[in-house]
CSV table of C-alpha atoms and ligand atoms in Angstrom, one decimal:
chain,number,residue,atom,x,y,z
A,14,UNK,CA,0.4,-23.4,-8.2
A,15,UNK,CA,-2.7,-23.0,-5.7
A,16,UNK,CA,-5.1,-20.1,-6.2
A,17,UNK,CA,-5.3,-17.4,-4.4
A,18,UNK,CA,-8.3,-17.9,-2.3
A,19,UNK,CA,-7.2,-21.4,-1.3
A,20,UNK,CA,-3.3,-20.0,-0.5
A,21,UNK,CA,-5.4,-16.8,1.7
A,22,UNK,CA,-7.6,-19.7,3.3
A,23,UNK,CA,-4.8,-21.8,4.2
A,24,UNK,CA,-1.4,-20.4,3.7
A,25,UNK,CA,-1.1,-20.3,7.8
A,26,UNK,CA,-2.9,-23.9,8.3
A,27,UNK,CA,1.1,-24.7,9.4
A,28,UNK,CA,1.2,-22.2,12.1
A,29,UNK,CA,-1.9,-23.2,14.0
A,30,UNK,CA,-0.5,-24.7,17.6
A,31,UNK,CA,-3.2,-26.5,18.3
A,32,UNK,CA,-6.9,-28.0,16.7
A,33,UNK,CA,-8.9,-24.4,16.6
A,34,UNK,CA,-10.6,-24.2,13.3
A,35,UNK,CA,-9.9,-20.4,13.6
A,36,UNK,CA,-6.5,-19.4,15.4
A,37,UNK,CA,-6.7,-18.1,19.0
A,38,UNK,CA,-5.2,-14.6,19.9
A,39,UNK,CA,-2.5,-14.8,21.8
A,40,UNK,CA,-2.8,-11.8,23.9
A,41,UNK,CA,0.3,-11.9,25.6
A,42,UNK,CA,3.4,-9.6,25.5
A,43,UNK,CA,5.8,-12.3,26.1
A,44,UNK,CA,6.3,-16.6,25.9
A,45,UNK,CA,8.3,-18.0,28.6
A,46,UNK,CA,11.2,-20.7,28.0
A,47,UNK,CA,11.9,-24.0,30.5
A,48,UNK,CA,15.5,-23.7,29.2
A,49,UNK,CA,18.4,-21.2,29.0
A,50,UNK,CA,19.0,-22.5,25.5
A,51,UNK,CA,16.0,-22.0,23.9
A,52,UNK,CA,14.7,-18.9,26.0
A,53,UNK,CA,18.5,-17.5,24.1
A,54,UNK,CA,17.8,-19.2,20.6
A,55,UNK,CA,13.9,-16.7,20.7
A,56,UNK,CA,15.7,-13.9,21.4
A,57,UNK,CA,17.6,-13.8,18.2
A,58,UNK,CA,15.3,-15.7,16.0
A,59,UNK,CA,14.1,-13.0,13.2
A,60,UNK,CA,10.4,-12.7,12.8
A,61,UNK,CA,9.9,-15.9,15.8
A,62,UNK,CA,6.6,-16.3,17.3
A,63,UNK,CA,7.2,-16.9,21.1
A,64,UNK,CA,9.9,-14.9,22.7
A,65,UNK,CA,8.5,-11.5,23.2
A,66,UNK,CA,5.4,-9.7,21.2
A,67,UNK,CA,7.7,-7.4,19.8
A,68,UNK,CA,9.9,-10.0,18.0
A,69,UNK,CA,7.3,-12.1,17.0
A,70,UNK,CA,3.9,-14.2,18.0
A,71,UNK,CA,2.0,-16.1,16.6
A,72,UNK,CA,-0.6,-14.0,14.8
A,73,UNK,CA,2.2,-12.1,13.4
A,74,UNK,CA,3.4,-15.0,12.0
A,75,UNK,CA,0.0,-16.1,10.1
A,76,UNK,CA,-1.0,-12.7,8.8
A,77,UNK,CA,2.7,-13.0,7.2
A,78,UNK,CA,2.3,-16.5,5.8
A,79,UNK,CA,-0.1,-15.3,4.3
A,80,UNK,CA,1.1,-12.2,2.7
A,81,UNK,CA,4.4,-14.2,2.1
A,82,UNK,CA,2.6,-16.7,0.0
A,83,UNK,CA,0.4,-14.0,-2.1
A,84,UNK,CA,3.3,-11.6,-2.7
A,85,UNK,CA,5.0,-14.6,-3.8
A,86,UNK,CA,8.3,-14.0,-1.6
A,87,UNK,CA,9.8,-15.9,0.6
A,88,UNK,CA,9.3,-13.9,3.8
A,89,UNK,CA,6.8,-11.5,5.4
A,90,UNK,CA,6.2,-9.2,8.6
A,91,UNK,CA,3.5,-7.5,10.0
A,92,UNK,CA,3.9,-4.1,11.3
A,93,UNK,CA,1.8,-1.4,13.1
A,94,UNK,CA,1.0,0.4,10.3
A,95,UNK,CA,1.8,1.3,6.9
A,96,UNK,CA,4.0,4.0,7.8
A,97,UNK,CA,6.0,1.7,10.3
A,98,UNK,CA,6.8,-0.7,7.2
A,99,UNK,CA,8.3,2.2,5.3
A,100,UNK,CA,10.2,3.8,7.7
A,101,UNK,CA,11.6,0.6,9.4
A,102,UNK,CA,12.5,-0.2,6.3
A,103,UNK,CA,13.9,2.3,5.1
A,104,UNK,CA,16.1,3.2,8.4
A,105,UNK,CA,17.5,-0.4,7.8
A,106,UNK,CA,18.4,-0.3,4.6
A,107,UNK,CA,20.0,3.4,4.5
A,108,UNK,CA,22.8,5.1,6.5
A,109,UNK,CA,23.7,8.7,6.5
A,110,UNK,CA,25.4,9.4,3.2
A,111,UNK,CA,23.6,6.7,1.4
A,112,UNK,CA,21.0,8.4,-1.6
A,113,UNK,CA,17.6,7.1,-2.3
A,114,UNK,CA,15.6,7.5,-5.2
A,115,UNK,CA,11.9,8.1,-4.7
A,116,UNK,CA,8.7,9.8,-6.7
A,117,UNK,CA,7.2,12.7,-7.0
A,118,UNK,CA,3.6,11.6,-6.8
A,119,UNK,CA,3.8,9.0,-3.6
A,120,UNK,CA,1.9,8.2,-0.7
A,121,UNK,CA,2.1,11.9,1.4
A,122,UNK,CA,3.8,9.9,4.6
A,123,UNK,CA,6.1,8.4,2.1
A,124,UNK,CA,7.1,11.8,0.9
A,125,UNK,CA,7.9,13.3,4.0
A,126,UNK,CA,10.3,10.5,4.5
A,127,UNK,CA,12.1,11.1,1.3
A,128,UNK,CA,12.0,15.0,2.0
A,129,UNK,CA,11.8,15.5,5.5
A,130,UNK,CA,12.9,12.5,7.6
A,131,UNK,CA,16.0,10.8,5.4
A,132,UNK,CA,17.6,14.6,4.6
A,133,UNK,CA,18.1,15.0,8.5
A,134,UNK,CA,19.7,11.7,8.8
A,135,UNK,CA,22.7,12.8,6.4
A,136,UNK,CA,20.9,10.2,3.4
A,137,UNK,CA,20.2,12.3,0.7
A,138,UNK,CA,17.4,11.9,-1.7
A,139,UNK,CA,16.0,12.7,-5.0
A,140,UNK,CA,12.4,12.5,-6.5
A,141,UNK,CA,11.6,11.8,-9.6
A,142,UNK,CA,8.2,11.5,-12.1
A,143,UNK,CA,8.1,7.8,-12.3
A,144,UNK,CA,6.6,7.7,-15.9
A,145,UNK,CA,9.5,8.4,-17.4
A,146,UNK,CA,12.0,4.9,-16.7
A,147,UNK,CA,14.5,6.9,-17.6
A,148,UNK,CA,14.3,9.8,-15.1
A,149,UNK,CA,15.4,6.8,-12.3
A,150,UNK,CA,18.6,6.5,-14.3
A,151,UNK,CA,19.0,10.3,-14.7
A,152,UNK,CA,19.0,9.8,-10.7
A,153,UNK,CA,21.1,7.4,-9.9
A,154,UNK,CA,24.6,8.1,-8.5
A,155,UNK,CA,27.1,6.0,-6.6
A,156,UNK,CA,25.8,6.2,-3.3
A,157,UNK,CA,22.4,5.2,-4.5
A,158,UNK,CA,20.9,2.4,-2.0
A,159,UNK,CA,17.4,2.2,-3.1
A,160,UNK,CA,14.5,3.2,-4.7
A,161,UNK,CA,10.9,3.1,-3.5
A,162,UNK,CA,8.4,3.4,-6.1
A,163,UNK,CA,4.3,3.2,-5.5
A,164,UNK,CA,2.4,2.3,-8.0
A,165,UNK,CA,-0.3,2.9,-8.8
A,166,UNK,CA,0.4,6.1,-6.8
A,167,UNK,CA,-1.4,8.3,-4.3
A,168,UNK,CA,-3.4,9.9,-5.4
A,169,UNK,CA,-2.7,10.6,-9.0
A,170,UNK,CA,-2.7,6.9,-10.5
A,171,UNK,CA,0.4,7.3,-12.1
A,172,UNK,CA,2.2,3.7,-13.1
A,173,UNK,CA,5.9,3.0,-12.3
A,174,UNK,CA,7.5,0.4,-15.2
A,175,UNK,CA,8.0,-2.5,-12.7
A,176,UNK,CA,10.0,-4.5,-15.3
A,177,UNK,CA,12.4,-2.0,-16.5
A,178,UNK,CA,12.7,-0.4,-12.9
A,179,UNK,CA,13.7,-3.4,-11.3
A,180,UNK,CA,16.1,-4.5,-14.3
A,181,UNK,CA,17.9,-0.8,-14.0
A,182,UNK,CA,18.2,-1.2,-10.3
A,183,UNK,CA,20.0,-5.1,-10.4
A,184,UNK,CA,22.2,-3.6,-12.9
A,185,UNK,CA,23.6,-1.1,-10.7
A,186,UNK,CA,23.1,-3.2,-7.6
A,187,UNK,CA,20.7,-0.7,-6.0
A,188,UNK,CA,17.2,-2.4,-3.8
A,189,UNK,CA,13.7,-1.8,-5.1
A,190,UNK,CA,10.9,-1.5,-2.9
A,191,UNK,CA,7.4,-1.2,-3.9
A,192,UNK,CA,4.3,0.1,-2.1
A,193,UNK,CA,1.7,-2.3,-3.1
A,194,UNK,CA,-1.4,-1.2,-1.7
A,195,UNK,CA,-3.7,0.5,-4.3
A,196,UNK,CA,-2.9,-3.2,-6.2
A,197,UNK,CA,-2.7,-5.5,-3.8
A,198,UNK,CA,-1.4,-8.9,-4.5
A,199,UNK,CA,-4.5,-9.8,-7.1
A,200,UNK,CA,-3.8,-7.0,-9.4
A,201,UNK,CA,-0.4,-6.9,-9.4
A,202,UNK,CA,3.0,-9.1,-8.2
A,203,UNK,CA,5.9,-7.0,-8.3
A,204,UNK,CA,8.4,-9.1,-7.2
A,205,UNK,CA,7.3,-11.1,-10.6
A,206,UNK,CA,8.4,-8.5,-12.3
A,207,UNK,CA,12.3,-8.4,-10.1
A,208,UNK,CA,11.2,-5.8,-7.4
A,209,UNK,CA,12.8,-6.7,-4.3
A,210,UNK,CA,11.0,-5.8,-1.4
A,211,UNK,CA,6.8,-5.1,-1.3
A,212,UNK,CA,5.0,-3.1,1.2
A,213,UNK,CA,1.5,-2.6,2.2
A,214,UNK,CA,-0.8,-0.3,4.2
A,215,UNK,CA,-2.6,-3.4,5.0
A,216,UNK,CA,-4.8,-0.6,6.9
A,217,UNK,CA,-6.3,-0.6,3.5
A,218,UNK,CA,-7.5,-3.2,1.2
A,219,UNK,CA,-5.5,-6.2,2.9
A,220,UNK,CA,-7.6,-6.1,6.0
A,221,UNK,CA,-9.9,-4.3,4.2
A,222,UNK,CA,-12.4,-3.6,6.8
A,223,UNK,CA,-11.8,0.0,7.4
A,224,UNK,CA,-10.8,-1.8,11.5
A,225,UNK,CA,-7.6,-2.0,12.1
A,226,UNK,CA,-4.2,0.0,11.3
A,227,UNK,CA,-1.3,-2.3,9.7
A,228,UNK,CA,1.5,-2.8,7.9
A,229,UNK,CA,3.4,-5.5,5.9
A,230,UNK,CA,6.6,-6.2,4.2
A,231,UNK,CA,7.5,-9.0,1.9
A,232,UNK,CA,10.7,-10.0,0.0
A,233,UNK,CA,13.7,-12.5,0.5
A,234,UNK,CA,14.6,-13.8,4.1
A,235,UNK,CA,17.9,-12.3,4.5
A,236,UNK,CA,16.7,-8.6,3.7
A,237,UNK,CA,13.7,-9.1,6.1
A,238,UNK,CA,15.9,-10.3,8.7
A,239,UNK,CA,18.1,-6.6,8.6
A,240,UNK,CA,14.4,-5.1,8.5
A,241,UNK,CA,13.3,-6.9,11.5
A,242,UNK,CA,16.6,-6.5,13.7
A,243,UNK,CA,15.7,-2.7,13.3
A,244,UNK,CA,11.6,-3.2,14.2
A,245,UNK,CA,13.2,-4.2,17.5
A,246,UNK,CA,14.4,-0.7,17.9
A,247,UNK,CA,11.7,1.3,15.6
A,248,UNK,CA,9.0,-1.0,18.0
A,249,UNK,CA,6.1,0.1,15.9
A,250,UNK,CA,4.7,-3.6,17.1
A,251,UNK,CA,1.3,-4.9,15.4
A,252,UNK,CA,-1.4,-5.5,18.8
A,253,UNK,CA,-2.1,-9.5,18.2
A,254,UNK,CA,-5.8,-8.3,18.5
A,255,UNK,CA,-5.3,-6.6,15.0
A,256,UNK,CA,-3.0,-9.2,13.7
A,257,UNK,CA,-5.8,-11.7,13.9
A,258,UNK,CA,-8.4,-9.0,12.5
A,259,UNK,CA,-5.8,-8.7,9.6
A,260,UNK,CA,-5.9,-12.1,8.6
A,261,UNK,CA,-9.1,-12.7,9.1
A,262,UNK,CA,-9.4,-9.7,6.4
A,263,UNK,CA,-7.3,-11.0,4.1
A,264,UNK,CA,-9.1,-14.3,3.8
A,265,UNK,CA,-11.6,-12.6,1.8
A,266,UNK,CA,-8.9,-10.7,-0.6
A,267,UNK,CA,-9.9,-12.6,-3.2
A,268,UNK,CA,-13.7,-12.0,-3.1
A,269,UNK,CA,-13.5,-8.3,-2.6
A,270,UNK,CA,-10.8,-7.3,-4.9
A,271,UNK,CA,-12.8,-7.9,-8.5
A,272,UNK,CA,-15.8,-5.7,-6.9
A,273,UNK,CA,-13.4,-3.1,-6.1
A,274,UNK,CA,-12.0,-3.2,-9.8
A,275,UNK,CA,-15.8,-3.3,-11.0
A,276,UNK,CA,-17.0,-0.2,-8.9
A,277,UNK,CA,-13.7,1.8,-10.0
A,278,UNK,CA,-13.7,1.2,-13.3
A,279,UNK,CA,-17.5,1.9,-13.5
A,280,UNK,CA,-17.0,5.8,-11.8
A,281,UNK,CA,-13.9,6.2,-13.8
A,282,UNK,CA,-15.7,5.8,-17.0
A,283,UNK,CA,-19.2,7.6,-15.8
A,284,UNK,CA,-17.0,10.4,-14.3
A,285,UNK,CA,-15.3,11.0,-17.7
A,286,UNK,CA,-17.8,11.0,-19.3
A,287,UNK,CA,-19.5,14.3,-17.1
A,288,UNK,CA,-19.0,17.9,-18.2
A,289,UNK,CA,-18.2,19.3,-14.3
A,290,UNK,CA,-14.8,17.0,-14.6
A,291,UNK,CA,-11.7,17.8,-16.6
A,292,UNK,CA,-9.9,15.2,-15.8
A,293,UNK,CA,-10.3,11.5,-13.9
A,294,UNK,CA,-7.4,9.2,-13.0
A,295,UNK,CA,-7.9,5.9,-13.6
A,296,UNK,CA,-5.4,3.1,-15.2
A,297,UNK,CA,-7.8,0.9,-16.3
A,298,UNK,CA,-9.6,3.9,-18.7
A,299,UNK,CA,-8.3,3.3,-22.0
A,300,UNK,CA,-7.5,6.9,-22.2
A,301,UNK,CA,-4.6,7.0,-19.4
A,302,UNK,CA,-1.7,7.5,-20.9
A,303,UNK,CA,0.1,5.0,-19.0
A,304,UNK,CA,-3.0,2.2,-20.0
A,305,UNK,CA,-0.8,-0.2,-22.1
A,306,UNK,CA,1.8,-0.3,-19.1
A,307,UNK,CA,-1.3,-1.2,-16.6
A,308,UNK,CA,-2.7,-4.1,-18.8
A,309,UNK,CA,0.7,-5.3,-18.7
A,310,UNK,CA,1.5,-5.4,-15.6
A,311,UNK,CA,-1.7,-5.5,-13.6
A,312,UNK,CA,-4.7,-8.1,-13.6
A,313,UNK,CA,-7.1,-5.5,-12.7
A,314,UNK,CA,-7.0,-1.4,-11.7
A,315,UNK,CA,-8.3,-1.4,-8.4
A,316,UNK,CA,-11.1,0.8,-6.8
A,317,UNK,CA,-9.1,3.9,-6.3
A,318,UNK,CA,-9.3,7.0,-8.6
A,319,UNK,CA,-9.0,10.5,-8.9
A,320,UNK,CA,-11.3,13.2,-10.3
A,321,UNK,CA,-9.9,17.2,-11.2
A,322,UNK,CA,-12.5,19.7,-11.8
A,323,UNK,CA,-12.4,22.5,-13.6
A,324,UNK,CA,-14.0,24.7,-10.6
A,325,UNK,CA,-10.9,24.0,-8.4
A,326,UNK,CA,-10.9,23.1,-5.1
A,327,UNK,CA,-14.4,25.3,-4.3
A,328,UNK,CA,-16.3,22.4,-7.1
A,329,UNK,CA,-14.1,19.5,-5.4
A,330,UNK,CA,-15.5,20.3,-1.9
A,331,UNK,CA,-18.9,20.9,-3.7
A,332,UNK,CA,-18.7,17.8,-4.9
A,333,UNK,CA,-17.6,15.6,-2.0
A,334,UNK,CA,-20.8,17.6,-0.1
A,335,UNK,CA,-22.8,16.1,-2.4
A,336,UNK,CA,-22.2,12.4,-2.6
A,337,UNK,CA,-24.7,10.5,-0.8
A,338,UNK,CA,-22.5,7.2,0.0
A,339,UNK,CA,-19.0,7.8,0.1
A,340,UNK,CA,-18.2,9.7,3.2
A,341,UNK,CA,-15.5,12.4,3.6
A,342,UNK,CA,-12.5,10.3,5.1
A,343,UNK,CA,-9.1,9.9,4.6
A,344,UNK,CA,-8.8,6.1,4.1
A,345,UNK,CA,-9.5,3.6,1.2
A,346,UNK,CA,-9.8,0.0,0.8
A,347,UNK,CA,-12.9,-1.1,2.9
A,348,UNK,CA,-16.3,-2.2,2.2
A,349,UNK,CA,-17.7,1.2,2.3
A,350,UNK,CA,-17.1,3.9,-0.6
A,351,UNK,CA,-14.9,7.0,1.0
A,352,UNK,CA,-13.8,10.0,-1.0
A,353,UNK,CA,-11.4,12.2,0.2
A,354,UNK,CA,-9.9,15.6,-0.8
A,355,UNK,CA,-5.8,15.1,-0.3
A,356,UNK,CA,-4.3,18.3,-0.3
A,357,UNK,CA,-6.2,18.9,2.3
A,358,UNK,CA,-5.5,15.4,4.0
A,359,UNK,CA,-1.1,15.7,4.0
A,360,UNK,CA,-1.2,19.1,4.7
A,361,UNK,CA,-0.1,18.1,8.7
A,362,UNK,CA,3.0,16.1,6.7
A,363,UNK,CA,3.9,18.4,3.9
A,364,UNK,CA,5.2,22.2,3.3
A,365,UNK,CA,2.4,24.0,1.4
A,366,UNK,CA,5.7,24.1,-1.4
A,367,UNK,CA,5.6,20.4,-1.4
A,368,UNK,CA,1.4,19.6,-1.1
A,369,UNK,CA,1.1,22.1,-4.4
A,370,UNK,CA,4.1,19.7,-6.0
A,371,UNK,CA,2.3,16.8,-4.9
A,372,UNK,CA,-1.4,16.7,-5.7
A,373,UNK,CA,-3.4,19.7,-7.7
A,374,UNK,CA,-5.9,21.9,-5.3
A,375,UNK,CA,-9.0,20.6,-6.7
A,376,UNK,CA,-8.2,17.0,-6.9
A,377,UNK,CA,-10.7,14.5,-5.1
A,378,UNK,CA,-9.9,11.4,-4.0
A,379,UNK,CA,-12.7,8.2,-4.8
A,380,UNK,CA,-12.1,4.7,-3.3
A,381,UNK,CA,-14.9,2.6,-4.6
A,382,UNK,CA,-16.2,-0.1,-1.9
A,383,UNK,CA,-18.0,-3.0,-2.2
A,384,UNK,CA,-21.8,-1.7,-2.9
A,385,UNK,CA,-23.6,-2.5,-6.0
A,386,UNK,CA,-22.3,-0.3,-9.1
A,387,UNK,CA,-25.4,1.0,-10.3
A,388,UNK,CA,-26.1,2.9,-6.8
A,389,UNK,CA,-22.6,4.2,-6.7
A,390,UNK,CA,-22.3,5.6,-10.2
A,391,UNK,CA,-25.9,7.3,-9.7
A,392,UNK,CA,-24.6,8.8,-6.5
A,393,UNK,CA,-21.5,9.9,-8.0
A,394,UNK,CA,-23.6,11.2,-11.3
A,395,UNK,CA,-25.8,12.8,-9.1
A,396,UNK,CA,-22.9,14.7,-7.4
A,397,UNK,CA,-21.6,15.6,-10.4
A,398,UNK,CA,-24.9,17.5,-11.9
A,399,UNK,CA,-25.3,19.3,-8.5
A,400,UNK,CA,-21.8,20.6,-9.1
A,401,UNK,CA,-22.6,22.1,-12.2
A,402,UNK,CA,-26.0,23.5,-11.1
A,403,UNK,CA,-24.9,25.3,-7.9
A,404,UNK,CA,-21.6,26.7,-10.2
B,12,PLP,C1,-2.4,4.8,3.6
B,12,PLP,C2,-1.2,4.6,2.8
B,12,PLP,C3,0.0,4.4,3.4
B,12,PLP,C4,0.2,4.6,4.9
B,12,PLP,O1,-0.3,3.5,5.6
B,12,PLP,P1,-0.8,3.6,7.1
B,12,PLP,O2,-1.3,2.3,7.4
B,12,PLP,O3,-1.8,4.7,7.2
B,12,PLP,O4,0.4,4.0,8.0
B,12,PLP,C5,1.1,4.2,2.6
B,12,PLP,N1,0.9,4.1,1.2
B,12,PLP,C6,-0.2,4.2,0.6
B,12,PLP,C7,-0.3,4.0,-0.8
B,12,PLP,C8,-1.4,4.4,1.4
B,12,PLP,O5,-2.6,4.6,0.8
């Protein structure tokens, strides 16, 4: 098997039409066809690269080679976002009367699908704490359909049992889909472990610039193919402009991901260490209570964690104030450090019932970039003591 920075360097060498070392953007919204036959064969050619933009084109078509070939699946798509990967997905796979299973700590656009947008479609849904396997059997009823896990999860680090999730669901011929994106491909394969489908904010650490807004999907041909028939209709189309900034992201996956697990591990451990903070979120700390789970299923824990302190939400603002290199933003995955508070973030997606379900009030948010450890733990340090002096 190749590694993964040769497959992200090459996985898309096939798809290059003509001798460019680096493939052109093909800014166009639609291909033209000298014959009736093949101008009708494009137009029903799932995931195709030169009908129309928003069946397919060309840079759609590397980003996803690539992605296909990471994820290990056999088939990929790009989309215009994160969210547009879910909730294609999601209105392809379910009809009204259909239940899906879903968690409790989740992405906040993920839960408003499960609470807001599914309900009033007549598909019914339940939530559950996803560090108990058994809870998703507690769950399950006939008209189950699917279950869409995230882990780790947003923003409270909690792990999902890939192995025994996916071996629950085959057995009572329900589809798994995973939101990859705090793990990406090099931390974690889920489909390894018999998930179904993966998806990505690719907005995040797969393009990994902090540039461009993207989704993926990735997972067996014939599941794809119901997927894309409905991203015809959803038309949440990636700009090729951004397709070809997202692969030209990803081709540096495998660089950037061990410096993200360095930097997050680093703050994890410093911030536990710190008498302001009562509690930090972090897989890879030996102290998470789902750490045993995360060296089993992940190669590394990311650069995402999560720090509660004591003070509340007053000491979390304090806090993100005070740091002198993360800024106060609400994404993750890019070269630079951002922290973020999120009940503050989802409060435009969620009822104030369902943000104080969701995430604790003095919760911050801490996605680790690419600078050098040292400076980021002293920042973060630093923070931390002016916390405790100004309290
Ligand atoms: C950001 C994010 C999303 C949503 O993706 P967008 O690209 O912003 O639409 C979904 N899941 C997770 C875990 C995220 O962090």
């Amino acid at each position: 098997m190749l590694g993964k920075s040769t497959v992200t360097v090459h996985a898309d060498r096939e798809i290059h039409p003509d001798r460019a070392v680096v493939p052109p953007i093909y800014q166009t919204a639609a291909f033209s066809a000298e014959e009736a036959s093949v101008f009708a064969a494009g137009a029903i050619e799932p995931r195709g690269q030169d009908f129309y933009t928003r069946f397919g084109n060309p840079n759609h078509a590397q980003a996803a080679a690539v992605v296909a070939e990471l994820e290990g699946t056999e088939a990929a798509m790009v989309t215009a976002s994160g969210m547009a990967a879910i909730t294609t997905a999601v209105l392809a796979l379910a009809s009204a009367g259909d239940h899906v299973i879903g968690q409790k700590s989740t992405y906040g656009g993920t839960a408003a699908v499960l609470l807001n947008l599914l309900p009033r479609l007549g598909v019914s849904t339940t939530l559950v704490d996803q560090r108990d396997p058994e809870a998703f059997e507690r769950a399950l009823t006939s008209r189950t359909r699917l279950i869409l896990v995230e882990t780790p999860s947003n923003p409270l680090l909690h792990l999902t049992d890939l192995r025994a999730l996916a071996e629950l669901a085959r057995a009572h011929d329900v589809l798994t889909l995973a939101d990859n994106t705090f793990a990406t491909p090099l931390n974690q394969r889920p489909t390894d472990f018999g998930i179904d489908v993966v998806w990505h904010s690719a907005t995040k650490y797969l393009n990994g610039h902090s540039d461009v807004s993207a989704g993926a999907l990735a997972g067996p041909a014939q599941i794809l193919d119901r997927i894309w028939s409905t991203s015809l209709l959803t038309g949440a189309t990636l700009g090729p402009i951004d397709a070809w900034l997202l692969l030209r992201g990803i081709r540096t996956l495998p660089l950037r991901i061990p410096r993200h697990n360095a930097n997050g591990l680093a703050l994890a451990d410093a911030l536990s260490r710190h008498p302001a903070v009562s509690q930090v979120h972090y897989p890879g700390l030996a102290t998470h209570p789902q750490h045993k789970l995360a060296v089993d299923q992940m190669n590394g824990f990311g650069g995402v964690l999560s720090v509660e302190f004591a003070g509340g939400y007053e000491t979390a603002d304090a806090f993100l104030g005070h740091l002198r290199y993360p800024r106060r933003s609400a994404s993750l995955g890019g070269v630079e450090s951002l922290a973020v508070h999120p009940a503050s973030m989802w409060a435009g997606m969620l009822s104030d019932d369902q943000l104080t379900e969701a995430v604790p009030p003095g919760l911050v948010r801490l996605a680790a970039g690419l600078e050098d450890t040292d400076d980021l733990v002293a920042d973060a340090l630093a923070a931390a003591d002016a916390v405790l002096t100004t309290a």
